[in-house]
Short mmCIF file of C-alpha atoms in Angstrom, two decimals:
data_model
loop_
_atom_site.label_atom_id
_atom_site.label_comp_id
_atom_site.label_asym_id
_atom_site.label_seq_id
_atom_site.Cartn_x
_atom_site.Cartn_y
_atom_site.Cartn_z
CA MET A 1 16.73 -0.53 -23.75
CA THR A 2 17.61 -3.31 -21.51
CA SER A 3 19.98 -3.38 -17.94
CA GLN A 4 22.74 -6.78 -16.62
CA PRO A 5 21.36 -7.56 -13.47
CA THR A 6 23.81 -5.48 -11.40
CA SER A 7 24.81 -3.04 -14.03
CA ARG A 8 21.77 -0.49 -14.47
CA THR A 9 21.39 2.20 -16.33
CA VAL A 10 19.65 4.43 -14.85
CA ARG A 11 18.02 7.18 -16.87
CA VAL A 12 17.45 10.94 -15.16
CA PHE A 13 15.95 13.64 -16.57
CA ARG A 14 17.53 17.32 -16.59
CA TYR A 15 16.20 20.70 -16.63
CA ASP A 16 18.46 23.56 -15.93
CA PRO A 17 16.31 27.49 -15.04
CA ALA A 18 19.08 28.66 -16.81
CA GLU A 19 19.24 26.89 -19.89
CA GLY A 20 15.70 26.77 -20.71
CA GLY A 21 14.50 24.33 -22.37
CA GLU A 22 12.00 21.08 -22.65
CA GLY A 23 14.67 19.79 -20.65
CA HIS A 24 16.57 16.23 -20.69
CA PHE A 25 17.89 12.75 -19.45
CA ASP A 26 21.12 12.16 -18.93
CA ALA A 27 21.85 7.74 -18.93
CA TYR A 28 23.99 6.82 -15.80
CA THR A 29 25.78 3.48 -15.46
CA LEU A 30 25.54 2.04 -11.69
CA ASP A 31 26.90 -1.57 -10.29
CA ILE A 32 23.79 -2.46 -8.10
CA PRO A 33 24.72 -5.23 -5.95
CA ALA A 34 21.93 -5.54 -3.39
CA PRO A 35 18.97 -4.51 -5.27
CA GLU A 36 16.75 -5.77 -2.29
CA THR A 37 18.29 -2.52 0.24
CA THR A 38 18.74 -0.59 -2.52
CA THR A 39 16.34 3.02 -2.39
CA ILE A 40 15.78 4.99 -6.13
CA LEU A 41 17.41 7.52 -3.47
CA ASP A 42 19.80 5.50 -2.99
CA VAL A 43 20.34 6.19 -7.01
CA LEU A 44 20.31 9.27 -6.74
CA LEU A 45 22.98 9.67 -3.91
CA ARG A 46 25.28 7.46 -5.22
CA LEU A 47 25.10 9.54 -8.56
CA GLN A 48 25.50 12.59 -7.26
CA ARG A 49 27.88 12.23 -4.91
CA GLU A 50 30.34 9.01 -7.71
CA GLN A 51 29.46 11.21 -10.93
CA ASP A 52 27.21 14.72 -11.14
CA PRO A 53 27.11 16.43 -8.35
CA SER A 54 24.73 18.77 -9.61
CA LEU A 55 22.34 16.20 -10.01
CA SER A 56 18.91 18.43 -8.08
CA PHE A 57 16.56 16.43 -6.09
CA ARG A 58 14.13 16.20 -2.21
CA PHE A 59 14.86 14.27 0.32
CA ALA A 60 15.20 14.73 3.73
CA CYS A 61 13.55 11.92 6.14
CA ARG A 62 13.88 8.42 4.52
CA VAL A 63 11.62 6.92 5.62
CA ASN A 64 9.12 7.07 3.93
CA MET A 65 7.34 10.42 6.37
CA CYS A 66 8.15 13.70 4.21
CA GLY A 67 6.72 13.10 1.58
CA SER A 68 9.61 15.19 -0.30
CA CYS A 69 10.50 12.70 -2.55
CA GLY A 70 7.70 12.35 -4.39
CA MET A 71 8.85 12.09 -8.53
CA VAL A 72 7.57 9.01 -11.31
CA ILE A 73 9.69 6.28 -11.74
CA ASN A 74 9.36 3.39 -14.14
CA GLY A 75 5.43 5.58 -15.44
CA ARG A 76 4.44 5.47 -12.65
CA GLU A 77 5.11 7.95 -8.91
CA ALA A 78 5.94 7.66 -5.32
CA LEU A 79 8.68 7.86 -3.31
CA ALA A 80 11.97 7.22 -3.53
CA CYS A 81 13.20 6.17 -0.40
CA LYS A 82 9.61 3.39 -0.03
CA THR A 83 11.17 1.89 -4.18
CA ASN A 84 13.76 -0.47 -3.98
CA VAL A 85 15.38 -1.63 -6.74
CA SER A 86 13.76 -5.32 -6.54
CA HIS A 87 11.18 -3.42 -7.14
CA LEU A 88 11.93 -2.81 -11.06
CA PRO A 89 11.93 -5.16 -13.18
CA PRO A 90 15.09 -5.97 -13.86
CA ALA A 91 15.58 -6.04 -17.10
CA GLN A 92 14.69 -2.41 -18.05
CA ASP A 93 15.72 0.82 -17.34
CA ILE A 94 15.49 3.83 -14.35
CA THR A 95 14.08 6.73 -16.00
CA ILE A 96 13.41 9.12 -13.40
CA ARG A 97 11.69 12.11 -13.87
CA PRO A 98 9.49 15.13 -11.95
CA LEU A 99 5.70 14.62 -10.90
CA ASN A 100 3.46 15.28 -13.47
CA HIS A 101 0.76 18.42 -13.40
CA PHE A 102 4.03 20.31 -11.62
CA PRO A 103 6.79 23.45 -12.98
CA VAL A 104 10.10 22.00 -12.54
CA ILE A 105 13.03 24.32 -10.91
CA LYS A 106 15.81 22.52 -11.83
CA ASP A 107 16.55 18.30 -12.34
CA LEU A 108 13.23 16.26 -10.53
CA VAL A 109 12.60 18.77 -7.77
CA VAL A 110 9.15 20.65 -8.55
CA ASP A 111 7.89 23.56 -7.21
CA MET A 112 4.65 22.63 -5.84
CA ASP A 113 3.34 26.24 -4.36
CA PRO A 114 0.29 25.05 -6.40
CA PHE A 115 -0.10 22.00 -4.08
CA PHE A 116 -0.88 23.87 -1.34
CA ALA A 117 -2.74 26.68 -3.00
CA LYS A 118 -5.12 24.28 -3.55
CA TYR A 119 -4.95 22.86 -0.57
CA GLU A 120 -5.66 25.80 0.36
CA ASP A 121 -8.79 26.76 -0.92
CA ALA A 122 -10.27 23.67 1.05
CA LEU A 123 -10.62 24.95 4.29
CA PRO A 124 -8.10 22.19 5.67
CA PHE A 125 -7.38 24.06 9.43
CA PHE A 126 -9.52 22.26 12.15
CA GLU A 127 -12.09 24.42 13.43
CA PRO A 128 -13.89 23.68 16.53
CA ALA A 129 -17.89 24.09 16.27
CA ASP A 130 -18.09 24.79 20.07
CA ALA A 131 -15.91 25.60 22.99
CA ARG A 132 -15.08 22.99 25.17
CA ASP A 133 -13.01 22.95 28.80
CA GLU A 134 -12.32 19.01 28.33
CA PRO A 135 -11.45 17.46 25.73
CA HIS A 136 -13.98 15.39 23.48
CA ALA A 137 -13.42 12.05 23.46
CA ILE A 138 -14.22 9.63 20.03
CA ARG A 139 -13.95 5.82 20.37
CA PRO A 140 -11.47 3.40 18.36
CA ASP A 141 -14.56 1.83 17.37
CA ASP A 142 -16.77 4.97 16.10
CA LYS A 143 -17.97 4.79 12.49
CA ALA A 144 -16.17 8.64 11.82
CA ARG A 145 -13.69 7.52 12.75
CA ILE A 146 -13.10 4.02 10.61
CA ASP A 147 -14.53 5.83 7.96
CA ILE A 148 -11.58 8.26 8.24
CA GLY A 149 -9.47 5.29 8.59
CA MET A 150 -6.02 6.00 6.76
CA ALA A 151 -7.02 9.02 5.33
CA THR A 152 -5.59 10.59 8.10
CA ASP A 153 -2.08 9.55 7.08
CA CYS A 154 -1.29 12.09 4.21
CA ILE A 155 2.04 13.00 4.03
CA ALA A 156 1.67 15.70 1.40
CA CYS A 157 3.76 14.13 -1.42
CA GLY A 158 2.56 15.63 -4.23
CA CYS A 159 2.10 11.67 -6.16
CA CYS A 160 -2.04 11.25 -6.42
CA VAL A 161 -2.43 15.52 -8.49
CA SER A 162 0.81 14.59 -9.97
CA SER A 163 -1.55 10.72 -11.38
CA CYS A 164 -4.44 12.37 -11.62
CA THR A 165 -5.08 13.22 -15.48
CA MET A 166 -8.15 15.23 -14.61
CA VAL A 167 -5.93 18.23 -12.46
CA ASN A 168 -4.44 18.84 -16.45
CA HIS A 169 -7.87 19.26 -18.11
CA HIS A 170 -9.47 21.67 -14.73
CA ALA A 171 -7.12 24.52 -13.47
CA GLY A 172 -9.73 25.32 -10.70
CA TYR A 173 -9.58 21.45 -9.56
CA ALA A 174 -8.35 21.08 -6.15
CA GLY A 175 -7.16 17.26 -6.79
CA PRO A 176 -7.15 14.41 -4.77
CA ALA A 177 -5.14 14.93 -1.92
CA ALA A 178 -7.30 18.49 -0.79
CA LEU A 179 -10.16 16.35 -1.44
CA ASN A 180 -8.46 13.73 1.20
CA ARG A 181 -7.67 16.51 3.83
CA ALA A 182 -11.71 17.64 3.10
CA PHE A 183 -13.40 14.71 3.46
CA THR A 184 -11.57 13.93 6.87
CA LEU A 185 -13.08 16.94 8.75
CA LEU A 186 -16.40 16.44 6.50
CA ALA A 187 -16.49 13.15 8.80
CA ASP A 188 -15.73 14.28 11.95
CA GLN A 189 -18.00 15.74 13.43
CA ARG A 190 -17.09 18.15 16.08
CA ASP A 191 -15.67 20.94 12.99
CA GLY A 192 -17.75 23.80 12.36
CA LEU A 193 -17.11 24.45 8.92
CA PHE A 194 -19.00 21.82 7.45
CA GLU A 195 -21.43 24.27 5.56
CA ALA A 196 -18.22 25.87 4.55
CA ARG A 197 -16.27 23.49 3.85
CA LEU A 198 -18.78 20.92 1.19
CA THR A 199 -19.59 22.95 -0.76
CA ARG A 200 -15.63 23.95 -1.05
CA ALA A 201 -15.01 20.13 -1.88
CA LEU A 202 -17.88 19.69 -3.89
CA ASP A 203 -17.26 21.99 -6.81
CA SER A 204 -13.57 19.78 -7.15
CA CYS A 205 -15.52 16.42 -6.67
CA TYR A 206 -17.39 17.35 -10.24
CA ALA A 207 -13.59 17.65 -11.72
CA CYS A 208 -13.25 13.14 -10.60
CA ARG A 209 -13.51 10.47 -13.28
CA THR A 210 -13.12 7.49 -11.08
CA GLU A 211 -9.50 6.85 -12.60
CA PHE A 212 -7.86 5.13 -9.31
CA ASN A 213 -5.13 7.07 -10.52
CA CYS A 214 -4.53 8.28 -6.29
CA THR A 215 -5.13 5.29 -5.10
CA GLU A 216 -3.36 3.60 -7.71
CA VAL A 217 0.03 5.22 -6.82
CA CYS A 218 -0.41 6.86 -2.36
CA PRO A 219 2.03 5.67 -0.91
CA LYS A 220 0.18 5.43 2.18
CA GLN A 221 -2.73 3.51 0.55
CA ILE A 222 -4.95 5.66 0.91
CA SER A 223 -8.57 6.20 -1.34
CA GLY A 224 -8.04 9.95 -3.00
CA THR A 225 -11.26 8.39 -4.99
CA ARG A 226 -12.90 7.07 -2.34
CA ALA A 227 -12.86 10.48 -0.67
CA ILE A 228 -14.62 12.13 -3.63
CA LYS A 229 -17.36 9.18 -3.59
CA TYR A 230 -17.47 9.68 -0.09
CA ILE A 231 -17.94 13.47 0.06
CA GLN A 232 -20.67 13.79 -3.34
CA ARG A 233 -22.62 11.56 -0.90
CA LEU A 234 -22.94 13.29 1.59
CA ALA A 235 -24.03 15.75 -0.06
CA LEU A 236 -26.56 14.32 -1.41
CA LYS A 237 -27.82 13.90 2.27
CA HIS A 238 -26.98 18.60 2.65
CA LEU A 239 -28.82 19.80 -0.85
CA LYS A 240 -30.36 22.21 1.56
CA SER A 241 -27.72 23.05 2.79
CA LEU A 242 -24.69 23.96 0.17
CA ARG A 243 -24.75 27.50 -1.74
CA PRO A 244 -24.35 27.47 -4.92
CA LEU A 245 -20.47 29.17 -5.81
CA PRO A 246 -20.89 32.00 -8.26
CA SER A 247 -19.62 31.79 -11.28
CA HIS A 248 -16.52 32.65 -11.97
CA PRO A 249 -15.67 35.83 -13.91
CA ALA A 250 -13.75 33.83 -17.04
CA GLU A 251 -16.36 31.20 -17.16
CA ASP A 252 -18.99 34.40 -16.75
CA ARG A 253 -16.31 35.78 -19.84
CA ALA A 254 -16.19 32.83 -21.93
CA VAL A 255 -19.92 33.13 -21.88
CA GLU A 256 -19.81 36.41 -23.09
CA ARG A 257 -17.05 36.05 -25.83
CA ALA A 258 -18.56 33.42 -26.96
CA LYS A 259 -22.30 34.98 -27.47
CA ASN A 260 -20.26 37.74 -29.87
CA GLY A 261 -17.47 35.40 -31.42
CA THR A 262 -14.80 36.18 -29.91
CA LYS A 263 -11.52 34.90 -29.51
CA GLY A 264 -12.32 32.39 -25.30
CA ALA A 265 -11.63 32.87 -21.46
CA VAL A 266 -8.06 31.47 -21.52
CA GLU A 267 -6.60 34.31 -23.27
CA ASP A 268 -8.43 37.35 -21.22
CA ALA A 269 -7.27 35.12 -18.19
CA ARG A 270 -4.11 35.83 -19.60
CA THR A 271 -4.61 39.24 -19.68
CA SER A 272 -6.12 39.74 -16.72
CA ALA A 273 -2.86 38.08 -15.36
CA ALA A 274 -0.82 40.29 -17.35
CA ALA A 275 -3.25 43.20 -15.85
CA GLY A 276 -1.72 41.84 -12.66
CA ALA A 277 -4.90 40.93 -11.16
CA ALA A 278 -5.25 40.35 -7.31
CA THR A 279 -4.95 36.67 -6.67
CA ALA A 280 -6.77 35.00 -3.69
CA CYS A 281 -8.07 31.11 -5.30
CA ALA A 282 -5.27 29.00 -7.09
CA CYS A 283 -6.92 29.03 -10.51
CA GLY A 284 -5.24 32.75 -10.89
CA ALA A 285 -9.04 35.15 -10.05
CA ARG A 286 -10.88 36.77 -7.57
CA HIS A 287 -14.15 35.63 -7.04
CA ALA A 288 -17.04 36.42 -3.95
CA ALA A 289 -17.42 33.39 -1.04
CA PRO A 290 -20.03 31.76 -0.82
CA ALA A 291 -22.60 32.86 0.62
CA ALA A 292 -22.71 29.44 3.43
CA THR A 293 -19.14 30.40 4.13
CA PRO A 294 -19.26 31.68 7.94
CA ALA A 295 -17.60 34.36 9.53
CA THR A 296 -14.77 32.06 11.09
CA ALA A 297 -13.26 30.65 7.90
CA PRO A 298 -11.72 33.02 4.75
CA ALA A 299 -13.95 35.13 2.31
CA ALA A 300 -11.15 35.51 -0.30
CA ALA A 301 -10.04 32.23 -1.03
CA THR A 302 -12.66 30.72 -2.93
CA THR A 303 -12.67 27.49 -5.45
CA CYS A 304 -13.28 28.01 -9.12
CA PRO A 305 -16.62 25.80 -10.82
CA PRO A 306 -16.31 22.45 -11.96
CA GLY A 307 -15.30 23.88 -15.11
CA GLY A 308 -11.90 26.32 -13.78
CA PRO A 309 -11.07 29.26 -15.94
CA GLU A 310 -11.23 27.81 -19.63
CA ALA A 311 -15.17 26.58 -19.57
CA ALA A 312 -17.37 27.99 -21.29
CA CYS A 313 -19.98 26.70 -20.92
CA PRO A 314 -22.05 26.09 -17.56
CA SER A 315 -20.43 23.81 -15.12
CA ARG A 316 -22.02 20.25 -14.70
CA ARG A 317 -23.59 20.92 -11.05
CA SER A 318 -25.66 23.72 -12.71
CA PHE A 319 -26.67 21.88 -14.87
CA LEU A 320 -27.71 19.11 -13.39
CA THR A 321 -29.36 20.81 -10.14
CA ALA A 322 -31.27 22.82 -13.40
CA ALA A 323 -32.04 20.97 -16.24
CA VAL A 324 -32.19 17.80 -13.37
CA GLY A 325 -33.49 18.63 -10.01
CA ALA A 326 -32.84 18.39 -6.40
CA GLY A 327 -34.44 14.77 -6.25
CA ALA A 328 -33.52 13.35 -9.66
CA VAL A 329 -30.42 13.90 -8.34
CA ALA A 330 -30.40 12.56 -5.29
CA VAL A 331 -32.27 9.71 -6.52
CA LEU A 332 -29.61 8.74 -9.35
CA GLY A 333 -26.12 9.98 -6.93
CA GLY A 334 -27.55 7.90 -4.13
CA ILE A 335 -27.27 5.30 -6.76
CA LEU A 336 -23.99 6.37 -8.49
CA GLY A 337 -22.57 6.95 -4.94
CA THR A 338 -23.14 3.46 -3.40
CA ALA A 339 -22.25 1.64 -6.09
CA ALA A 340 -18.93 3.35 -5.87
CA VAL A 341 -18.05 3.79 -2.67
CA ALA A 342 -19.27 0.46 -1.39
CA PRO A 343 -17.81 -1.44 -2.80
CA THR A 344 -14.72 0.81 -1.97
CA LEU A 345 -15.43 -0.37 2.32
CA ALA A 346 -15.27 -4.19 1.61
CA ARG A 347 -11.42 -5.42 2.76
CA THR A 348 -9.00 -6.58 0.39
CA PRO A 349 -9.98 -9.94 -0.21
CA ALA A 350 -6.59 -11.88 0.51
CA GLN A 351 -5.13 -14.63 -1.46
CA TRP A 352 -2.08 -16.82 -1.69
CA VAL A 353 0.85 -15.87 -4.40
CA PRO A 354 3.79 -18.06 -5.49
CA VAL A 355 7.27 -17.16 -4.57
CA ALA A 356 9.32 -19.60 -6.43
CA PRO A 357 10.13 -22.96 -5.88
CA ILE A 358 11.18 -25.04 -1.97
CA LYS A 359 14.30 -26.65 -3.53
CA ASP A 360 15.66 -24.01 -5.22
CA ILE A 361 15.28 -21.76 -1.10
CA PRO A 362 18.20 -22.56 1.34
CA GLU A 363 18.44 -24.84 3.49
CA GLY A 364 19.84 -22.96 6.82
CA ASP A 365 19.41 -19.91 5.36
CA ILE A 366 16.43 -16.78 5.26
CA SER A 367 16.68 -15.36 1.51
CA THR A 368 15.00 -12.37 0.91
CA LEU A 369 12.48 -13.59 -2.67
CA PRO A 370 10.78 -10.94 -4.71
CA LEU A 371 7.66 -11.98 -4.71
CA GLY A 372 4.52 -9.90 -7.58
CA TYR A 373 0.83 -10.38 -7.13
CA THR A 374 -2.16 -7.72 -8.39
CA ARG A 375 -4.31 -6.97 -5.87
CA ARG A 376 -7.66 -6.42 -6.41
CA GLN A 377 -10.23 -4.25 -4.23
CA ALA A 378 -13.92 -3.81 -5.78
CA PHE A 379 -13.50 -2.13 -9.80
CA HIS A 380 -9.65 -1.43 -8.57
CA SER A 381 -6.16 -3.26 -9.32
CA GLU A 382 -2.89 -3.19 -9.57
CA GLN A 383 0.11 -3.91 -9.09
CA VAL A 384 2.43 -5.43 -6.38
CA GLN A 385 6.04 -5.61 -6.40
CA THR A 386 7.66 -6.14 -2.93
CA THR A 387 9.81 -8.79 -1.08
CA VAL A 388 9.55 -11.02 1.40
CA LEU A 389 11.86 -12.85 4.15
CA VAL A 390 12.31 -16.40 4.19
CA ARG A 391 13.55 -18.49 6.96
CA HIS A 392 13.97 -22.24 5.61
CA ASP A 393 15.28 -24.31 8.92
CA ALA A 394 15.30 -27.66 7.37
CA PRO A 395 12.29 -29.24 5.17
CA GLY A 396 8.17 -28.31 6.13
CA GLN A 397 9.99 -26.40 8.66
CA VAL A 398 9.70 -22.34 6.89
CA ILE A 399 9.20 -18.67 8.69
CA CYS A 400 8.47 -16.42 6.39
CA PHE A 401 7.82 -12.92 7.19
CA GLY A 402 6.71 -9.48 5.15
CA ASN A 403 9.80 -7.09 4.98
CA ALA A 404 7.56 -4.17 6.05
CA CYS A 405 8.98 -2.52 8.62
CA PRO A 406 6.70 -2.38 11.16
CA HIS A 407 7.50 1.33 12.45
CA LEU A 408 7.16 4.21 9.53
CA GLY A 409 6.59 0.71 6.77
CA CYS A 410 10.58 1.25 5.52
CA ALA A 411 11.87 -2.37 3.91
CA VAL A 412 13.51 -4.45 6.38
CA SER A 413 16.21 -7.67 5.49
CA TRP A 414 18.29 -9.66 6.50
CA ASP A 415 21.85 -9.19 7.64
CA PRO A 416 23.78 -12.72 7.81
CA LEU A 417 26.69 -11.25 9.51
CA SER A 418 25.14 -10.11 13.00
CA SER A 419 22.06 -12.49 12.07
CA ARG A 420 19.40 -10.07 12.35
CA PHE A 421 17.16 -8.31 10.41
CA LYS A 422 17.76 -4.74 10.04
CA CYS A 423 15.98 -1.70 8.78
CA ALA A 424 18.65 0.83 7.89
CA CYS A 425 16.55 3.89 8.42
CA HIS A 426 16.64 4.58 11.72
CA GLY A 427 18.12 1.39 13.62
CA GLY A 428 15.39 -1.69 14.65
CA ALA A 429 16.45 -4.77 13.93
CA PHE A 430 14.92 -7.66 14.80
CA ASP A 431 15.85 -11.36 15.80
CA ARG A 432 15.49 -14.57 14.01
CA ASP A 433 12.44 -15.98 15.18
CA GLY A 434 10.61 -11.27 14.06
CA ASN A 435 11.21 -10.47 17.39
CA VAL A 436 12.13 -6.87 17.93
CA ILE A 437 15.88 -6.74 19.89
CA ALA A 438 15.81 -2.59 19.09
CA GLY A 439 14.85 0.48 17.73
CA PRO A 440 12.32 2.24 18.21
CA PRO A 441 9.74 -0.92 15.96
CA PRO A 442 6.69 -1.68 18.41
CA ARG A 443 5.79 -4.77 17.74
CA GLY A 444 7.47 -8.23 15.55
CA LEU A 445 7.52 -8.18 11.36
CA THR A 446 4.71 -10.15 10.32
CA ARG A 447 4.92 -13.58 9.53
CA LEU A 448 2.28 -14.41 6.62
CA PRO A 449 1.07 -17.48 6.07
CA TRP A 450 2.79 -20.66 3.76
CA LYS A 451 2.13 -23.45 2.25
CA VAL A 452 4.03 -26.12 -0.30
CA GLU A 453 1.80 -27.03 -2.81
CA ASP A 454 3.32 -28.71 -5.76
CA GLY A 455 6.91 -28.58 -5.02
CA ILE A 456 6.21 -24.08 -4.51
CA LEU A 457 6.00 -21.47 -1.88
CA LYS A 458 3.16 -19.91 -1.87
CA VAL A 459 2.49 -17.02 0.98
CA GLU A 460 -0.66 -14.93 1.67
CA VAL A 461 -1.19 -11.40 0.99
CA VAL A 462 -3.49 -9.24 1.13
#
C-alpha cells in the first residue's frame, strides 16, 4: 500500500490484555503537512488525541534522553521522539509495532522487567577497588576513557535487545545493553569486581554472532558488538583469573533426559516454574555463584550458561576450554578478537553526499532538504535518513547546517516567522548564521562542508 505526500496511512499494532489473542493492526489516516518537523511521537499523540483515545504507548522526555518511546518503526527499532516522518520513505505507509522479544502489556507498551533482570545479572553497579579520600583523577586523553567513549551514554531503551536475533535463541543471554554496561566497568581501572564481572559477561558473549544489529539501531550510536568483542579480547588476557560458571540445572537435566530418551529440558523447566521454584536469574532458575565472586557481589544472582536453559549439550566455552585448550583459544581468539574489534576502533570515513540540484534550491531562503546515504564502518553498514538545512543567499553563497541540536541531538528546523532555527523540544534557538541566541545548546549548529559538482549541491558527512 502507498500513501499520498501529505496524507499518510499509519498502521499501529493493537493488543488488549482483556481480549487476549495475538493482536492486530489498526489503520489510521493522518494529514502531515510538515514531515521534516513531525516526529513519530507527534503522530502517535495526534492519533490518540484526535482519533483513538484508547491507544497506549510510553514517552517522557521527548528529547532522545529517557529511552521510554522505543518501538519498531517500519521494521526498524528506533525512538519515536527522534524519528521524523521525513526519515521514512514518502511512498510507504508508516507501520508502528512494539519491540521484539518483550512481553506486550498493551498496544505499544512492553514489559521491561526481563530486560532489567538481565541487566542486573551483569553486575551493572560500580564497586570501588579501594577507599579514597580524594576523587580519582582521570585525564580526558586516558586510553581507558577513550575506549569507553560513548558507551556510557546508554539510555536502556531496549532497541538493541529487540534487534538481536540471538535473544530469541538463548534465554540466558544478557543482551547487548547489559554487556555494554559490563564493558564500561571492565575498562574502568577503579572498579573492584573485575573477575566476577568478566566471568558473568563472558558466558553471554559467546551467544553473540556479530550481526551488528544492535549497533545499527542504537539511537545513541553505541556499538554493542564492539563492547562484546572487547570483553572477549579482554578475557584472553586474563584466562587465569576466570572461574567457569557451574552448569545450569536445566542444562544438567537436559543431558540426563537425553541419556534416558525422555523429553528435553524445556518442559522440565516449565514444570519447575509451575511448582514455585525460587528464581534468582533472568532465565527463571537458581544456580550457584561463580567461585571468583567476591563478598561485595550478590551471591545468588548469576547468569545462565551461553546455551540457556534449553541447551542440551556442553556450552561453547566449555568445549573450547576442554577440547581445544587454553593456548589454542588464546591464539585463535586473539586473531579473531583483533580482527573483530580493531576495525571498529577506526574513525568512520567522510563522504560526499548529493543533496539536490543547486538551481532547485530557492535563493534568499533557507530550505530543509532530505539527505539519504549509506554509512560504512569496517564491515558494518547502515542506511541513514536525515535532513540538511541549506541557506542559499546568492549564486556561490551557500551555508549548510546539520539538523541535529548540539545539546541533545534532537531535530532543528527553520521557522520563517521568527527568522530563526528552533529546537521545539527544549527551547533552543539559533540565528541565520547558526549561532545560539536562546536555550541550553552549548554551541552553534554544525556547519557541513559543501561543494557544487555538475550542478548538484553535495555535503560532506561522516
